[in-house]
Coordinates of N, CA and C in Angstrom, one line a residue:
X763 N 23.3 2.0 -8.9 CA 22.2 1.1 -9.3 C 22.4 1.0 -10.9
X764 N 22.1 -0.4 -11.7 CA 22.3 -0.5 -13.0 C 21.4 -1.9 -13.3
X765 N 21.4 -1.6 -14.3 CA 19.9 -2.6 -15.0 C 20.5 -4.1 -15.3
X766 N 19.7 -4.7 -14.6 CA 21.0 -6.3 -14.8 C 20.2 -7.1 -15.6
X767 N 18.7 -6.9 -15.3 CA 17.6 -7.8 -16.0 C 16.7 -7.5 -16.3
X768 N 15.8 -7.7 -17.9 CA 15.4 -7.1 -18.2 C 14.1 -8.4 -19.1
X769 N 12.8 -8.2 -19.2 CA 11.9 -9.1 -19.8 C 11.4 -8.5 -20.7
X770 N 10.8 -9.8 -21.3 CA 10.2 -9.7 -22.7 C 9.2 -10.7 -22.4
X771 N 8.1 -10.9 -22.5 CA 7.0 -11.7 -22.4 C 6.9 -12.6 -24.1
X772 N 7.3 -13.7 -24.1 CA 7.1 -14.7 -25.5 C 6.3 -15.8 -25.4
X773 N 5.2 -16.2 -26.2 CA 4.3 -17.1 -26.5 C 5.4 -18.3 -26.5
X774 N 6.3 -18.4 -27.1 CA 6.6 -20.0 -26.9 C 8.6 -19.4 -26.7
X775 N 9.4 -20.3 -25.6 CA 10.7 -20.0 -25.2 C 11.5 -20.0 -26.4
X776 N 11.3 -21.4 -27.0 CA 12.1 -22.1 -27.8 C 12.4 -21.4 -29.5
X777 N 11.4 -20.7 -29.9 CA 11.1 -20.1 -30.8 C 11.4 -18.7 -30.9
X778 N 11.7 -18.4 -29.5 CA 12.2 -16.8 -29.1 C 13.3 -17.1 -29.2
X779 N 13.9 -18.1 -28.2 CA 15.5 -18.2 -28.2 C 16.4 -18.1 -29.9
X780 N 15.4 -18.7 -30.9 CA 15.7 -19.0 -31.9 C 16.1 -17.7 -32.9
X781 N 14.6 -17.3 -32.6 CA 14.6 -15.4 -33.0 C 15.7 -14.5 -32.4
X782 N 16.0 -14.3 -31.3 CA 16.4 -14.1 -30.7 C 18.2 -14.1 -30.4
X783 N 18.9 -15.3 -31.0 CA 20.1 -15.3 -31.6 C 19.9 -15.4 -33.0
X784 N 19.4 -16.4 -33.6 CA 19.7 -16.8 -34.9 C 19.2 -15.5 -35.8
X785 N 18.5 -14.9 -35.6 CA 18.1 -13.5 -36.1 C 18.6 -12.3 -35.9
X786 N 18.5 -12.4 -34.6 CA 18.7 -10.8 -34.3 C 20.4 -10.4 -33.5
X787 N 20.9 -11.8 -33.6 CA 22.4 -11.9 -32.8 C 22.8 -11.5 -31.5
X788 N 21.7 -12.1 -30.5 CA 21.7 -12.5 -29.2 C 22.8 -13.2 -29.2
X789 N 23.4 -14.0 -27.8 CA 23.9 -15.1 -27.8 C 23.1 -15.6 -25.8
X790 N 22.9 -16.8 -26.1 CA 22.6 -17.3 -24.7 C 23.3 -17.3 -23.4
X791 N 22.7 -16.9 -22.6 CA 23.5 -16.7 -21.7 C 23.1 -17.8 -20.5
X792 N 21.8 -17.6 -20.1 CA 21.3 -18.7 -19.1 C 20.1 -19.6 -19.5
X793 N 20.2 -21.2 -19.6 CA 19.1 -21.7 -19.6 C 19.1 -22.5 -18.6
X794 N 18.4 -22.4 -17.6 CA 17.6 -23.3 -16.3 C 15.6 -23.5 -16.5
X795 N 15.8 -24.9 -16.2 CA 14.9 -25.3 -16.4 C 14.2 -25.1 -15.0
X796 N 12.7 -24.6 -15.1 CA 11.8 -24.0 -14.0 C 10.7 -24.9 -14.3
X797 N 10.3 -25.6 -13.9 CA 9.1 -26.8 -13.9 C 8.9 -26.8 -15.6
X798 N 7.7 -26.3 -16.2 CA 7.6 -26.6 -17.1 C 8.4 -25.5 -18.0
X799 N 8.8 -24.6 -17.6 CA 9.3 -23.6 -18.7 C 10.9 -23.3 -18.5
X800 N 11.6 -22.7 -18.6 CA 13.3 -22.3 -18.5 C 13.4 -21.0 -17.7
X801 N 14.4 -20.4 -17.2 CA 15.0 -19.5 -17.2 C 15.9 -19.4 -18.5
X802 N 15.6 -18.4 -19.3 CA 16.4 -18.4 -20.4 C 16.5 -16.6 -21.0
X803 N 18.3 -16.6 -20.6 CA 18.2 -15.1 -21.0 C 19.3 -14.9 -22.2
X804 N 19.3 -13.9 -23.2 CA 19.8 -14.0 -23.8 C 20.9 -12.4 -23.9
X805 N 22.1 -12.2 -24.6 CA 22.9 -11.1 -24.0 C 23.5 -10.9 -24.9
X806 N 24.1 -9.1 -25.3 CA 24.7 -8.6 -26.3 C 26.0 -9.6 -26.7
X807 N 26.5 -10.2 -27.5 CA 27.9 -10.7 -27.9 C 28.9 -9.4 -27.8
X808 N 28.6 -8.0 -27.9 CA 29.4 -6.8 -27.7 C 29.7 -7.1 -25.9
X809 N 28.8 -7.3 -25.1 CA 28.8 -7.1 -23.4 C 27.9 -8.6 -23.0
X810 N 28.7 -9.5 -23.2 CA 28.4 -10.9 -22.4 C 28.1 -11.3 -20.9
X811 N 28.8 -9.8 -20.4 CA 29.1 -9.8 -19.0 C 27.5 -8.5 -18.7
X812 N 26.9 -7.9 -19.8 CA 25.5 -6.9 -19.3 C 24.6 -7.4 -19.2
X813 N 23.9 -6.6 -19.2 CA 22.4 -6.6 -19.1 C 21.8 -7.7 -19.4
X814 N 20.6 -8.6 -19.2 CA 20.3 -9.8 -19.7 C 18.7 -9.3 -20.1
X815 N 18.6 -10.1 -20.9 CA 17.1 -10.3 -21.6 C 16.5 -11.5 -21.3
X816 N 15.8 -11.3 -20.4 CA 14.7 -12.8 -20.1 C 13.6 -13.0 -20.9
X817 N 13.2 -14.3 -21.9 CA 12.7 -14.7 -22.4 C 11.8 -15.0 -21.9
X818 N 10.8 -14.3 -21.3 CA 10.0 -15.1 -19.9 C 8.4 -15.3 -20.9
X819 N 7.9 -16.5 -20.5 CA 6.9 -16.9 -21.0 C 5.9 -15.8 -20.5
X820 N 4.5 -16.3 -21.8 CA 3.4 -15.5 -21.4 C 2.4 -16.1 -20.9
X821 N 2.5 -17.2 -20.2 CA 1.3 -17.6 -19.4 C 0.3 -17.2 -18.3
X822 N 1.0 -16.1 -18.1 CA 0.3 -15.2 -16.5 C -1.0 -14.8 -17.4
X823 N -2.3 -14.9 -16.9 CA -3.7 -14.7 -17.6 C -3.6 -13.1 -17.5
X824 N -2.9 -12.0 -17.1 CA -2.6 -10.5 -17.9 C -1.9 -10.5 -18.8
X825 N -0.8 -11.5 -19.0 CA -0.1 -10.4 -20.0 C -0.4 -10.4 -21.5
X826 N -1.2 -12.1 -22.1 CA -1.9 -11.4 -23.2 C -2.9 -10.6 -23.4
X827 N -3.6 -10.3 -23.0 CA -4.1 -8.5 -23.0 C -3.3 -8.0 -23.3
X828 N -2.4 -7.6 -22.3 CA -1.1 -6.9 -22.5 C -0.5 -6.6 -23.5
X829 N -0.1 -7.8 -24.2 CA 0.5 -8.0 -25.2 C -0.4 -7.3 -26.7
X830 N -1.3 -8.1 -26.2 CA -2.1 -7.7 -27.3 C -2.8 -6.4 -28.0
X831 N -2.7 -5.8 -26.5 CA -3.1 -4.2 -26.7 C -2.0 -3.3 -27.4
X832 N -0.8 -3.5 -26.7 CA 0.5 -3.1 -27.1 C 0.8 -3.2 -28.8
X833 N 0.7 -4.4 -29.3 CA 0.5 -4.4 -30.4 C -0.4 -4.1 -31.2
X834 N -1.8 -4.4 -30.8 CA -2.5 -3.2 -31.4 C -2.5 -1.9 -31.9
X835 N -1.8 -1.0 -30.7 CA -1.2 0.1 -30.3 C -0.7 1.2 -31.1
X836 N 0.4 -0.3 -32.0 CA 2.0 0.5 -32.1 C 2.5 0.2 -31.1
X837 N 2.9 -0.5 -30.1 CA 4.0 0.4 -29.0 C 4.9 -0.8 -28.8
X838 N 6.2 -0.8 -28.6 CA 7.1 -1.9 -29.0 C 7.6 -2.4 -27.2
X839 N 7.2 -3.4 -27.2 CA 7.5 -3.7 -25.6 C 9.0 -3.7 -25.0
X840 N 10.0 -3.3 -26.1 CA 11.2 -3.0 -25.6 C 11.9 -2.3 -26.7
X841 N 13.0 -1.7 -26.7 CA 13.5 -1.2 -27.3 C 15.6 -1.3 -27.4
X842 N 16.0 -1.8 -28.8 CA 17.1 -2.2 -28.6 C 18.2 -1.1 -29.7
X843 N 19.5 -0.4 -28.6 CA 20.3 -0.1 -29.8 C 20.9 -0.6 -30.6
X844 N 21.3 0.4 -31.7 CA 21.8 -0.3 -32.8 C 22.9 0.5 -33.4
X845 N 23.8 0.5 -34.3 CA 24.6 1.6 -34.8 C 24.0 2.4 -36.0
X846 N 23.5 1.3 -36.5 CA 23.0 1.9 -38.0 C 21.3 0.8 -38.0
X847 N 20.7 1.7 -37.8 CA 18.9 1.7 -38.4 C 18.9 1.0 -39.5
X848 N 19.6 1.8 -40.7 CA 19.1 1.5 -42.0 C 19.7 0.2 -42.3
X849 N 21.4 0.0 -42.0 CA 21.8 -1.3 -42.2 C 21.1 -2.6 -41.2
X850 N 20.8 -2.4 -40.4 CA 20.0 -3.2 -39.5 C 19.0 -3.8 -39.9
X851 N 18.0 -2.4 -40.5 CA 16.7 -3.1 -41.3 C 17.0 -3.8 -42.6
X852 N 17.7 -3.4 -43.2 CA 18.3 -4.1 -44.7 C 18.6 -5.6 -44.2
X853 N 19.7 -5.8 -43.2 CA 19.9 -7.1 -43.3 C 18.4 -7.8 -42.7
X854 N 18.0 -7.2 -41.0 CA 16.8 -8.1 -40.9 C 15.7 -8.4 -42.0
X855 N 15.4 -7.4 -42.7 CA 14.8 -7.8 -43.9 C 14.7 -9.1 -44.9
X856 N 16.5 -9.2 -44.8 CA 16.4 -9.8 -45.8 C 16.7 -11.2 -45.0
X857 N 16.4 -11.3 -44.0 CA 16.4 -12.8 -43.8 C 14.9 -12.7 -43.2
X858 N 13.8 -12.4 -43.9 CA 12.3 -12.6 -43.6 C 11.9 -11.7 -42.5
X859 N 12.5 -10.6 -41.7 CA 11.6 -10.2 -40.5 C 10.5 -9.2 -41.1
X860 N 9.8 -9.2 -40.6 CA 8.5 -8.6 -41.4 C 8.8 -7.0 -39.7
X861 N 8.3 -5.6 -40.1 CA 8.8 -4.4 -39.6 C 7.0 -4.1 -40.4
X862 N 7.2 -3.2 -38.7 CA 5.7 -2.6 -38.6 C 5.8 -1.3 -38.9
X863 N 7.5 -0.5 -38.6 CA 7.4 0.3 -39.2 C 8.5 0.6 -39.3
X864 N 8.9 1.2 -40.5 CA 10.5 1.2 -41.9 C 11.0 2.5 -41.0
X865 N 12.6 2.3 -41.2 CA 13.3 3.3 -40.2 C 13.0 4.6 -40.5
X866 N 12.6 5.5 -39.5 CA 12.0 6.9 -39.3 C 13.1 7.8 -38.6
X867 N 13.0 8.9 -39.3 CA 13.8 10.0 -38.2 C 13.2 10.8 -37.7
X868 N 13.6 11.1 -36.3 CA 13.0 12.0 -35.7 C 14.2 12.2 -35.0
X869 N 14.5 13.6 -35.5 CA 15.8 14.6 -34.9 C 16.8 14.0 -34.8
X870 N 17.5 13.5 -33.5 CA 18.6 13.4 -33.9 C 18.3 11.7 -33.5
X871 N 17.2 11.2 -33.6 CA 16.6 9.8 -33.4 C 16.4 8.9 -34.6
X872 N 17.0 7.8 -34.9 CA 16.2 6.9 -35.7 C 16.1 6.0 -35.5
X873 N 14.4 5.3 -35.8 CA 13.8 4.3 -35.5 C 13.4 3.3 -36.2
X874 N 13.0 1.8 -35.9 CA 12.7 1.2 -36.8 C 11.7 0.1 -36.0
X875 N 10.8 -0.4 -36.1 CA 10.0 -1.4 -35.1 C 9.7 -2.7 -36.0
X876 N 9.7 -3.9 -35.5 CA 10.0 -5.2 -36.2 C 8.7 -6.0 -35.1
X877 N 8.6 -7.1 -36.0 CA 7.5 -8.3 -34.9 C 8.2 -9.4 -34.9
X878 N 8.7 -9.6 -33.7 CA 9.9 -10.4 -32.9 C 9.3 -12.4 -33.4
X879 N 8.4 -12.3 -33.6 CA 7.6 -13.4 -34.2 C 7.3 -14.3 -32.8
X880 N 7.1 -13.7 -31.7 CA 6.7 -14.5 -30.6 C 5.5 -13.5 -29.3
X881 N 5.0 -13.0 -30.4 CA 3.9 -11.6 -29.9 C 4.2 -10.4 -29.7
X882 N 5.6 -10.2 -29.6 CA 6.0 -8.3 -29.8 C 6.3 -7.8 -30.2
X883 N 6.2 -6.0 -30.2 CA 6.8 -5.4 -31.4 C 8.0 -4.9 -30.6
X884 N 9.7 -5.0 -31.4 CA 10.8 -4.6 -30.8 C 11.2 -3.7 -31.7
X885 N 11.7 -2.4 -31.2 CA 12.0 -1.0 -31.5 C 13.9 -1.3 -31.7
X886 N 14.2 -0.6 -32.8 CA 15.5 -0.4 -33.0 C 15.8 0.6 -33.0
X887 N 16.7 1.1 -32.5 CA 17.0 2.8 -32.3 C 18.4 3.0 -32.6
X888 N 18.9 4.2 -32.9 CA 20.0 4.8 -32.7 C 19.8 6.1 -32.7
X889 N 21.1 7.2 -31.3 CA 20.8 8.4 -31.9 C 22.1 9.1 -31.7
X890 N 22.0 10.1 -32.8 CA 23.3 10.7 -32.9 C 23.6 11.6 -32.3
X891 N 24.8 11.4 -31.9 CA 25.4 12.0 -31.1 C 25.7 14.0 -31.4

């Protein structure tokens, strides 16, 4: 068994999709149009052939609560590796992403949490080996 699909609940597709490559260096993998909304996933350029990230709208009347609690919270509704934290945050930074909280260590863990600009907070992680 292995993880093929994976969600993220976003206030608007088109504005994730955007965040989502042009920021954070997704590249698209699936967009199918579903009545009013898309199928639209987005996937490492390292593994084109992994895991996919579904852009899935937040229309279901739970998940902003959801959402909103989470954020509230602290708690980042997903969590993505990275090689380097600090280079990560440096560059996201400097193309505007606003970070809820500046890269942290914890043992052999470092962390960094960003606001995806489409209602969530996404965790960047790496940990050494």
């Amino acid at each position: 068994m292995r993880i093929h699909l994976s969600s993220v609940f976003v206030d608007d597709q088109e504005k994730a999709l955007r965040f989502y490559t042009d920021v954070l260096g997704f590249v698209k993998k699936a967009d199918v149009p579903v009545g009013a909304d898309r199928w639209l996933t987005v996937v490492s350029p390292e593994a084109p052939d992994g895991s996919e990230l579904l852009l899935e709208p937040d229309g279901h009347p739970a998940v902003k609560p959801y959402k909103t609690a989470l954020v509230k919270d602290g708690i980042p509704a997903t969590s993505f590796a990275v090689d380097d934290v600090h280079a990560e945050f440096g560059r996201l930074r400097e193309l505007g992403v606003h970070f809820t909280q500046e890269p942290m260590e914890r043992g052999p863990v470092t962390t960094a949490v960003l606001d995806d600009t489409c209602g969530n907070l996404i965790q960047i992680m790496h940990i050494r080996a």
